[in-house]
mmCIF file with all atom_site columns, C-alpha atoms in Angstrom:
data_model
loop_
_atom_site.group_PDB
_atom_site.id
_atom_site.type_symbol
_atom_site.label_atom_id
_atom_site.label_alt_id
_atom_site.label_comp_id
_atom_site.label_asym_id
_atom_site.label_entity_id
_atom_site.label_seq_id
_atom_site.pdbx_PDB_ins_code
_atom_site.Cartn_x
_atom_site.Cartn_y
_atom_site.Cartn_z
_atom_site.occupancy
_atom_site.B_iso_or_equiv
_atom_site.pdbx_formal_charge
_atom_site.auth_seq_id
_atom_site.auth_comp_id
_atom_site.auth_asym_id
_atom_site.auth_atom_id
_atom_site.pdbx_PDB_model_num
ATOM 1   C CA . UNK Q 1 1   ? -8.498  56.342 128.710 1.00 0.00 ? 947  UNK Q CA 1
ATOM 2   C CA . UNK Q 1 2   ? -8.120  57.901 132.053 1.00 0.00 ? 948  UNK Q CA 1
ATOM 3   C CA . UNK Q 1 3   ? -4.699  58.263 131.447 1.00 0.00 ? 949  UNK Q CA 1
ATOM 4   C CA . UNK Q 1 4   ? -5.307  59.993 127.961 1.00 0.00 ? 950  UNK Q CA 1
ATOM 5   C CA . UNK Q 1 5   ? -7.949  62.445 129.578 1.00 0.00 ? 951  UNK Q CA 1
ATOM 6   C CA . UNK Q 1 6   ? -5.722  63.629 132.124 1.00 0.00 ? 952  UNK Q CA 1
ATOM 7   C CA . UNK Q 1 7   ? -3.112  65.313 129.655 1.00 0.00 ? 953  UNK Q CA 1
ATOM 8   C CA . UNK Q 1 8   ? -6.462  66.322 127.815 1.00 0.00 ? 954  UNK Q CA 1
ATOM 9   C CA . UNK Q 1 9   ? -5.798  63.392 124.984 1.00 0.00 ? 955  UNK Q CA 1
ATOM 10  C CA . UNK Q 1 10  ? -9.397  62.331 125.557 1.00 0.00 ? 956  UNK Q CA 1
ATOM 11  C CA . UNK Q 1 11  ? -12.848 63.971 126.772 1.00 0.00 ? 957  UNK Q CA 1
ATOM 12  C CA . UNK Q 1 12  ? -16.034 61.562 127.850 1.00 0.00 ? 958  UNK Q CA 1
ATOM 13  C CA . UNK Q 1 13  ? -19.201 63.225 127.690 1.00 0.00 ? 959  UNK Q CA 1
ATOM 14  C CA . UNK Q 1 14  ? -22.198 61.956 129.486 1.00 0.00 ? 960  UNK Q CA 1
ATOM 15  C CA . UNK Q 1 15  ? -25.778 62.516 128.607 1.00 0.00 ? 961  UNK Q CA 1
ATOM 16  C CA . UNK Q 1 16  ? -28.226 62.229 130.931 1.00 0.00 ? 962  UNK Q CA 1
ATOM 17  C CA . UNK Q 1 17  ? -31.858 62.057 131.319 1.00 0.00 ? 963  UNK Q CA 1
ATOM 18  C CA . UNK Q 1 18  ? -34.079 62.066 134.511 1.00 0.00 ? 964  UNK Q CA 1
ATOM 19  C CA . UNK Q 1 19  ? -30.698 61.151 136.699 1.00 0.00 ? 965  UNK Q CA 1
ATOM 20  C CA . UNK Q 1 20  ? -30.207 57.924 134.493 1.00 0.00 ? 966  UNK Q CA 1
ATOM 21  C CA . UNK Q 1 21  ? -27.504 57.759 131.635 1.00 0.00 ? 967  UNK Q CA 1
ATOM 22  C CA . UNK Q 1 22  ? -28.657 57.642 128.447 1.00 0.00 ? 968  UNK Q CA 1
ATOM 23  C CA . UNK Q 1 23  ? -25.490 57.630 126.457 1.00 0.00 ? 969  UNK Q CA 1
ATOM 24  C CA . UNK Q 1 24  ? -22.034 58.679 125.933 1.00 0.00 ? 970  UNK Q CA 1
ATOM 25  C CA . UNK Q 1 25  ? -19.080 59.302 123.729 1.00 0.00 ? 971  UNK Q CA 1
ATOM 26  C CA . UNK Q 1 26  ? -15.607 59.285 123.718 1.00 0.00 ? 972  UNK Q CA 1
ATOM 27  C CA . UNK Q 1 27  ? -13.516 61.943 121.574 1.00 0.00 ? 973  UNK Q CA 1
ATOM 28  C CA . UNK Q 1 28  ? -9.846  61.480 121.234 1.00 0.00 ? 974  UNK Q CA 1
ATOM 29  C CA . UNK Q 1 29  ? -7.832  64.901 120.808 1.00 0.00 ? 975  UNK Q CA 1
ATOM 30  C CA . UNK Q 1 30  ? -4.338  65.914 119.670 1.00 0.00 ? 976  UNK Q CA 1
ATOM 31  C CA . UNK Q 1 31  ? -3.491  69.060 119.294 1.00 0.00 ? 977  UNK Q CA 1
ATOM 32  C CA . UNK Q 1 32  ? -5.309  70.294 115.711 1.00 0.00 ? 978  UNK Q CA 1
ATOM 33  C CA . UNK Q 1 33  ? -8.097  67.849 115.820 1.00 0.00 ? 979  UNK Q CA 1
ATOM 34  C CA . UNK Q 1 34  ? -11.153 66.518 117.852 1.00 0.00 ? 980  UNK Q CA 1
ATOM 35  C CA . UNK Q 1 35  ? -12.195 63.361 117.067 1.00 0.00 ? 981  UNK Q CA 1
ATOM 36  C CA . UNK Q 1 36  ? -15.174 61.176 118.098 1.00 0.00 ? 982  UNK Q CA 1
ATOM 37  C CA . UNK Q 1 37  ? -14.043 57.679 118.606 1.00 0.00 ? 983  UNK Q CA 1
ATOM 38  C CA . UNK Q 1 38  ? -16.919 55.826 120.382 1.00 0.00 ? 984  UNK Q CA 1
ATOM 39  C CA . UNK Q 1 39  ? -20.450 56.290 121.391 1.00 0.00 ? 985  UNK Q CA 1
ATOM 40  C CA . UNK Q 1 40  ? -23.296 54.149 123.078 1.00 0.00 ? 986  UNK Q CA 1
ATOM 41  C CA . UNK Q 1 41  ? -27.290 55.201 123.520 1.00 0.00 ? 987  UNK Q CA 1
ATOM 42  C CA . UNK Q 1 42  ? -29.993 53.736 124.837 1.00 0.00 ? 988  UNK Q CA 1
ATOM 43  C CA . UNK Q 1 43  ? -32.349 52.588 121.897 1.00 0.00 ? 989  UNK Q CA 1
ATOM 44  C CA . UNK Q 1 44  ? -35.120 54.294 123.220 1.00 0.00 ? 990  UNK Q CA 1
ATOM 45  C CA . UNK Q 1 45  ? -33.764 57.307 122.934 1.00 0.00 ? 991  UNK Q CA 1
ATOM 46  C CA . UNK Q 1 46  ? -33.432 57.832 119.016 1.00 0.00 ? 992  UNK Q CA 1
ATOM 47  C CA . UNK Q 1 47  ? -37.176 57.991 119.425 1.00 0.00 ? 993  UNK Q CA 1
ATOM 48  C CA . UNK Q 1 48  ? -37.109 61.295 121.773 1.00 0.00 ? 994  UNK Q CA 1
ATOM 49  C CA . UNK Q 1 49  ? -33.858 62.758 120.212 1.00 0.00 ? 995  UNK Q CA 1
ATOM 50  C CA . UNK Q 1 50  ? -31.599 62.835 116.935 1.00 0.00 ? 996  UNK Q CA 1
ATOM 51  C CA . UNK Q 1 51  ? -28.627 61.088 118.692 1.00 0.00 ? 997  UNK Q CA 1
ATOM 52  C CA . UNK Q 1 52  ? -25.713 62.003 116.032 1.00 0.00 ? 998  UNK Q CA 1
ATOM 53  C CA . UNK Q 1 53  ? -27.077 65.778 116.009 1.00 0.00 ? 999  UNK Q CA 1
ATOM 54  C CA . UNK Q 1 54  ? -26.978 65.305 119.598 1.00 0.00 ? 1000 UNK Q CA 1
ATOM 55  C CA . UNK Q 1 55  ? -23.205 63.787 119.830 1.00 0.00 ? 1001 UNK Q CA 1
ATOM 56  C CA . UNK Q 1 56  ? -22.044 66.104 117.424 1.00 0.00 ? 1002 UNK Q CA 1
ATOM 57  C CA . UNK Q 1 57  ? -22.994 69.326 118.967 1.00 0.00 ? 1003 UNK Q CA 1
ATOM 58  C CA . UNK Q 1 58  ? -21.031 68.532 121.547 1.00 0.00 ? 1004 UNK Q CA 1
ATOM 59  C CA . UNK Q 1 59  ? -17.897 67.104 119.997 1.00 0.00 ? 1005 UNK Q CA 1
ATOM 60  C CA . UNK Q 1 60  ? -17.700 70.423 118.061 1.00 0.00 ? 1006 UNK Q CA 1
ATOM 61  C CA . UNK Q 1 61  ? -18.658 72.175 120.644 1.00 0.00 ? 1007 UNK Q CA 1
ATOM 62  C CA . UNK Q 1 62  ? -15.144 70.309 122.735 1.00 0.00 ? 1008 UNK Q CA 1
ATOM 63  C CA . UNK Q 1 63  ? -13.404 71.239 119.194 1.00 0.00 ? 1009 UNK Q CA 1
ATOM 64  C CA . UNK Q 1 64  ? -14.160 74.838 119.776 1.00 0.00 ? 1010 UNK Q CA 1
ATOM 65  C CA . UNK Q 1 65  ? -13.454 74.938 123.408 1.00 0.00 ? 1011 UNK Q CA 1
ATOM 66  C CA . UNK Q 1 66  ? -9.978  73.773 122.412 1.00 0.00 ? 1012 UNK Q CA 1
ATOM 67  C CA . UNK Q 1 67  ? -9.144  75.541 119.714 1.00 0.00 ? 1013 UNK Q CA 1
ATOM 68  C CA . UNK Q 1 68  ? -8.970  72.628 117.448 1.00 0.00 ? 1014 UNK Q CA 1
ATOM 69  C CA . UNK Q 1 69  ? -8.920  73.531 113.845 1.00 0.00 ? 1015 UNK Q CA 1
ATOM 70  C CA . UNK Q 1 70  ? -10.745 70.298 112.810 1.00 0.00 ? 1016 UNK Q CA 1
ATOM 71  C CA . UNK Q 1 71  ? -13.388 67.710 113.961 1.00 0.00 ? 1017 UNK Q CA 1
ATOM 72  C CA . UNK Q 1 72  ? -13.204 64.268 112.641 1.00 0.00 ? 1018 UNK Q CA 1
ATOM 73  C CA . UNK Q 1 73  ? -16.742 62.176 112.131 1.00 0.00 ? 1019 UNK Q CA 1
ATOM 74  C CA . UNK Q 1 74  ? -14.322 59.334 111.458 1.00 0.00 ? 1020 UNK Q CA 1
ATOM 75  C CA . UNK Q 1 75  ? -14.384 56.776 108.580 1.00 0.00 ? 1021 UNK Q CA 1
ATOM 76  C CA . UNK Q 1 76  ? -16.814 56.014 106.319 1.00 0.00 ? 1022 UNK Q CA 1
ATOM 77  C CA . UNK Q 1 77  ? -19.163 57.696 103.929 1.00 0.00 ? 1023 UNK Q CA 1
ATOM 78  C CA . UNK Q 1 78  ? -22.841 57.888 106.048 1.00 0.00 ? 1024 UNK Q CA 1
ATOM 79  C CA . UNK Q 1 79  ? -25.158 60.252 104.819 1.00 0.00 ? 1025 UNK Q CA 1
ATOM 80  C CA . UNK Q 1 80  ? -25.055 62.558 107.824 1.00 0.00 ? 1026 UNK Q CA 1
ATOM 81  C CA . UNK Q 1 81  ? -21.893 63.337 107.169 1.00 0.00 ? 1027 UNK Q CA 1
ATOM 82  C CA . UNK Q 1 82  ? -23.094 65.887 104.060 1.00 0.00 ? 1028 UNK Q CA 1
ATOM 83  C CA . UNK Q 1 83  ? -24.935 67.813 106.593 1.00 0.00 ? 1029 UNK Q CA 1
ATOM 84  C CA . UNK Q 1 84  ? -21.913 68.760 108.091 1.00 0.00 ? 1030 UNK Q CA 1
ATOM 85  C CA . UNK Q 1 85  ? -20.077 69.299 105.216 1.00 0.00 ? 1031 UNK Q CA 1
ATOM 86  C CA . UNK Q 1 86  ? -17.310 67.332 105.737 1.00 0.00 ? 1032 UNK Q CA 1
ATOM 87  C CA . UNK Q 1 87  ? -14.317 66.890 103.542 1.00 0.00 ? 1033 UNK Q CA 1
ATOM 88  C CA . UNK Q 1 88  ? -13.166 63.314 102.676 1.00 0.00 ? 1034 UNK Q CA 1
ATOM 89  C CA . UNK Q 1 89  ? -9.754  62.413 103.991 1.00 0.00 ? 1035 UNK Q CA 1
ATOM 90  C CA . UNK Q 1 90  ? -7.680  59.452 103.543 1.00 0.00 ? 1036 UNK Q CA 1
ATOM 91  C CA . UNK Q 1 91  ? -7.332  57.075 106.102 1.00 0.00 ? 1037 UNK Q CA 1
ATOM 92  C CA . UNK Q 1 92  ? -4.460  54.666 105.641 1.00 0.00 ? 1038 UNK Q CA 1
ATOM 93  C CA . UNK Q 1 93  ? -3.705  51.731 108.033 1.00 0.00 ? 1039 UNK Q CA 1
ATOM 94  C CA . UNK Q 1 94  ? 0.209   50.446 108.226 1.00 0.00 ? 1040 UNK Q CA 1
ATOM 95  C CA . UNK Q 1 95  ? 0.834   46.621 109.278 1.00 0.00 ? 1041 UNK Q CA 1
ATOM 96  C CA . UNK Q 1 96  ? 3.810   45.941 110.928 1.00 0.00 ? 1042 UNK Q CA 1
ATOM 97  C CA . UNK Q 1 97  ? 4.974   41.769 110.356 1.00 0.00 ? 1043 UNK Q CA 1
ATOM 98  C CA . UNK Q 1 98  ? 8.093   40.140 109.737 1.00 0.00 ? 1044 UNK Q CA 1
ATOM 99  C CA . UNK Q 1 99  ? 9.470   39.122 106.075 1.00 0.00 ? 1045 UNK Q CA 1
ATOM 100 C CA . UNK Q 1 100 ? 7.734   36.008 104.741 1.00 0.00 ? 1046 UNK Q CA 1
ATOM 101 C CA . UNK Q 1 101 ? 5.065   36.018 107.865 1.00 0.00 ? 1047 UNK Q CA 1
ATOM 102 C CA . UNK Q 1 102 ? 2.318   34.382 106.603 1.00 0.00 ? 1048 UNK Q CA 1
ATOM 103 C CA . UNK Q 1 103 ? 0.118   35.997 109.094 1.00 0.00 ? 1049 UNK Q CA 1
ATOM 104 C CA . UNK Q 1 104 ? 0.522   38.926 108.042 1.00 0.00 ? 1050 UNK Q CA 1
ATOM 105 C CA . UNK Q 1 105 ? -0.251  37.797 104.517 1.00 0.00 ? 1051 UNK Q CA 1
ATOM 106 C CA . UNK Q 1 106 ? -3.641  37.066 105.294 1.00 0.00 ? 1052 UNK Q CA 1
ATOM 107 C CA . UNK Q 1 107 ? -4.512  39.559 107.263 1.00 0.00 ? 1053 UNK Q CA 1
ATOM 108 C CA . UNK Q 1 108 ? -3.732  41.575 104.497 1.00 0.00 ? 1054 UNK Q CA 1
ATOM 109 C CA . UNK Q 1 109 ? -5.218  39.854 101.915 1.00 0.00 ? 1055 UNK Q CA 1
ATOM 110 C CA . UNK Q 1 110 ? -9.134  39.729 103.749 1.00 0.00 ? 1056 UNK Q CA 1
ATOM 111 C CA . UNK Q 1 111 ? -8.199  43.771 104.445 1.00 0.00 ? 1057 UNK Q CA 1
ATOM 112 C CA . UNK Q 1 112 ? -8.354  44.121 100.509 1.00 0.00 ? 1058 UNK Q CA 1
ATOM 113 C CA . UNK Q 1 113 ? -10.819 42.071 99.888  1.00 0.00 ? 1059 UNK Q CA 1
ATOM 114 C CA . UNK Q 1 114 ? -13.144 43.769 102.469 1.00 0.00 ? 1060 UNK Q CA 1
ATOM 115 C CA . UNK Q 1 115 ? -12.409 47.193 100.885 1.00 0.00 ? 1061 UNK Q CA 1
ATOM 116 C CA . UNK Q 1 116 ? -12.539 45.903 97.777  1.00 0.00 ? 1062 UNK Q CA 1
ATOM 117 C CA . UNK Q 1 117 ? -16.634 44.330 98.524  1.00 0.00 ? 1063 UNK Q CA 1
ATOM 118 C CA . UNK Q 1 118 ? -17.312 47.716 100.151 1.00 0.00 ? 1064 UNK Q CA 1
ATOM 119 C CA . UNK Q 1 119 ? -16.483 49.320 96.789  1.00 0.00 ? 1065 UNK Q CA 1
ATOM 120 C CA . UNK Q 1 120 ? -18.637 47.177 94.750  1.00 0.00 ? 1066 UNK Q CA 1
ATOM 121 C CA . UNK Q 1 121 ? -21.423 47.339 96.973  1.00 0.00 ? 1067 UNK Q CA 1
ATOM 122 C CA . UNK Q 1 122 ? -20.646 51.431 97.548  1.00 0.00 ? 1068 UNK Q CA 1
ATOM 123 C CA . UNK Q 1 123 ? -20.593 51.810 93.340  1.00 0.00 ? 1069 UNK Q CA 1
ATOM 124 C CA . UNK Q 1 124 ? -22.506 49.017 91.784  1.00 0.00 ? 1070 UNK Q CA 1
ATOM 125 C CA . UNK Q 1 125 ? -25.271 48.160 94.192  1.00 0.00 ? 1071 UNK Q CA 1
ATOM 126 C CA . UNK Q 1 126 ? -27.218 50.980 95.517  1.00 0.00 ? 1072 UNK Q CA 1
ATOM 127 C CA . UNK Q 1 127 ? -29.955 48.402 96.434  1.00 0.00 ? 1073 UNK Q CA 1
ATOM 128 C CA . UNK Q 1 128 ? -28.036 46.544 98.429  1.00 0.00 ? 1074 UNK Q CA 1
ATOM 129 C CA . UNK Q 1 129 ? -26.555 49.580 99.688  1.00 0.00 ? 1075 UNK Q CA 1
ATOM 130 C CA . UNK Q 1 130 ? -29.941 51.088 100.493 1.00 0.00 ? 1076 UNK Q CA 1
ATOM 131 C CA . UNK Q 1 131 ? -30.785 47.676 102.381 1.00 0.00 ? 1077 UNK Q CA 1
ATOM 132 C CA . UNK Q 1 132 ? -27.678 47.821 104.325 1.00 0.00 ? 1078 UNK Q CA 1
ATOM 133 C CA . UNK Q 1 133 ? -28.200 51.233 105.430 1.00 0.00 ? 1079 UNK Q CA 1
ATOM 134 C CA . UNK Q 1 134 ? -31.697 50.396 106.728 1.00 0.00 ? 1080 UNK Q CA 1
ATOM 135 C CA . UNK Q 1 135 ? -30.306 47.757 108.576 1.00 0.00 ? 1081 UNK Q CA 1
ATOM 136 C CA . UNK Q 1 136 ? -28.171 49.441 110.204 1.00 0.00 ? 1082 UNK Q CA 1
ATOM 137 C CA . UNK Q 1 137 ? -30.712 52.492 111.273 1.00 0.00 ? 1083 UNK Q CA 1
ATOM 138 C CA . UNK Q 1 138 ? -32.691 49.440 112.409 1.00 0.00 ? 1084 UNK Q CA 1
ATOM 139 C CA . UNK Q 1 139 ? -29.965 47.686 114.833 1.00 0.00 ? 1085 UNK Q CA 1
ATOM 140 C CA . UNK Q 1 140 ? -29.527 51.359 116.094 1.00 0.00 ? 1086 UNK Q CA 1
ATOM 141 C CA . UNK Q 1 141 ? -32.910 51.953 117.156 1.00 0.00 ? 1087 UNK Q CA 1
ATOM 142 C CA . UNK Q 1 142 ? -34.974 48.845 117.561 1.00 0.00 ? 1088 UNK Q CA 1
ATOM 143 C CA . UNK Q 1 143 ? -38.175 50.665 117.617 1.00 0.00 ? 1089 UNK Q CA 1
ATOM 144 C CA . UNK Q 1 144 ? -38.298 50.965 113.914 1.00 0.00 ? 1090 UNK Q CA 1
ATOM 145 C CA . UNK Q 1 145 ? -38.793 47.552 113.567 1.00 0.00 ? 1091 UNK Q CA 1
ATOM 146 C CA . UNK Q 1 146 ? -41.793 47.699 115.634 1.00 0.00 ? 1092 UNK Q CA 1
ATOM 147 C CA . UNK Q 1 147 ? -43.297 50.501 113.075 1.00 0.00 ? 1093 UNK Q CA 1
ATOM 148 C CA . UNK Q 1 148 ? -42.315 48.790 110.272 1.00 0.00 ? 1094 UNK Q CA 1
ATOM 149 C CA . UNK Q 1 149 ? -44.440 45.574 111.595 1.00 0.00 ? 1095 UNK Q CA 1
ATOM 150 C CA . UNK Q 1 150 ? -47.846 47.655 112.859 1.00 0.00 ? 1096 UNK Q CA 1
ATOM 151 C CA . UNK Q 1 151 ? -47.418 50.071 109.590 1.00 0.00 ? 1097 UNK Q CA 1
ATOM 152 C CA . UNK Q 1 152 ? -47.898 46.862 107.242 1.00 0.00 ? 1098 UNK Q CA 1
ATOM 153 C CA . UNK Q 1 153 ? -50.553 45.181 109.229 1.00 0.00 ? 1099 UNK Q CA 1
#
């Protein structure tokens, strides 16, 4: 990556609070689009901040700086994404393997089938859907768990 940022293929952005980092992100850039790529927080702070809202800002705000003429939030279909109005966009992947490879085969095959359960789930199984989602929110910030617990009791 240091390599990418020095020809301006890559920006890390550092958030900080009280002297101690409390996340980052990594956009990758080419020259019509900013991109985030990866991010970490500290789970305590989705409890003082809205950490997309947070990464966002700045990613556009890199998009802007450099002229970019889009920002990318990346794959997937998470709610937040409507906020921002975001357009869909395919996203294909091309696998390279030799004739007959059987390797290649099966990689290919559990590809499918993983896009194929993410439909079903996606268009047949909000609940599930629903569940997954607050999962997720949950492994992101720990301290709903907590609330969840005390709320019930």
């Amino acid at each position: 990556m240091t390599a990418m940022a020095a020809v301006g293929r890559a920006a890390l952005h550092e958030y900080r609070a009280g002297g101690e980092l409390v996340a980052s992100s990594l956009l990758l850039i080419d020259a019509e689009q900013v991109g985030g790529y990866l991010y970490g927080a500290d789970p305590g702070l989705y409890g003082r901040v809205n950490v997309t809202t947070m990464l966002t800002r700045t990613a556009l705000r890199e998009a802007v700086d450099r002229g970019a003429a889009r920002f990318g939030l990346l794959r997937g279909r998470e709610e937040y994404k409507s906020g921002w109005r975001a357009e869909p966009a395919r996203n294909d992947r091309l696998l390279l393997v030799r004739p007959g490879d059987p390797r290649g085969l099966g990689y290919a095959v559990v590809v499918r089938a993983a896009a194929r359960g993410r439909d079903v789930v996606r268009e047949r199984l909000p609940a599930v859907r629903a569940a997954v989602a607050a999962a997720r929110r949950t492994a992101r910030n720990p301290r709903l768990l907590l609330r969840g617990r005390s709320a019930g009791r």
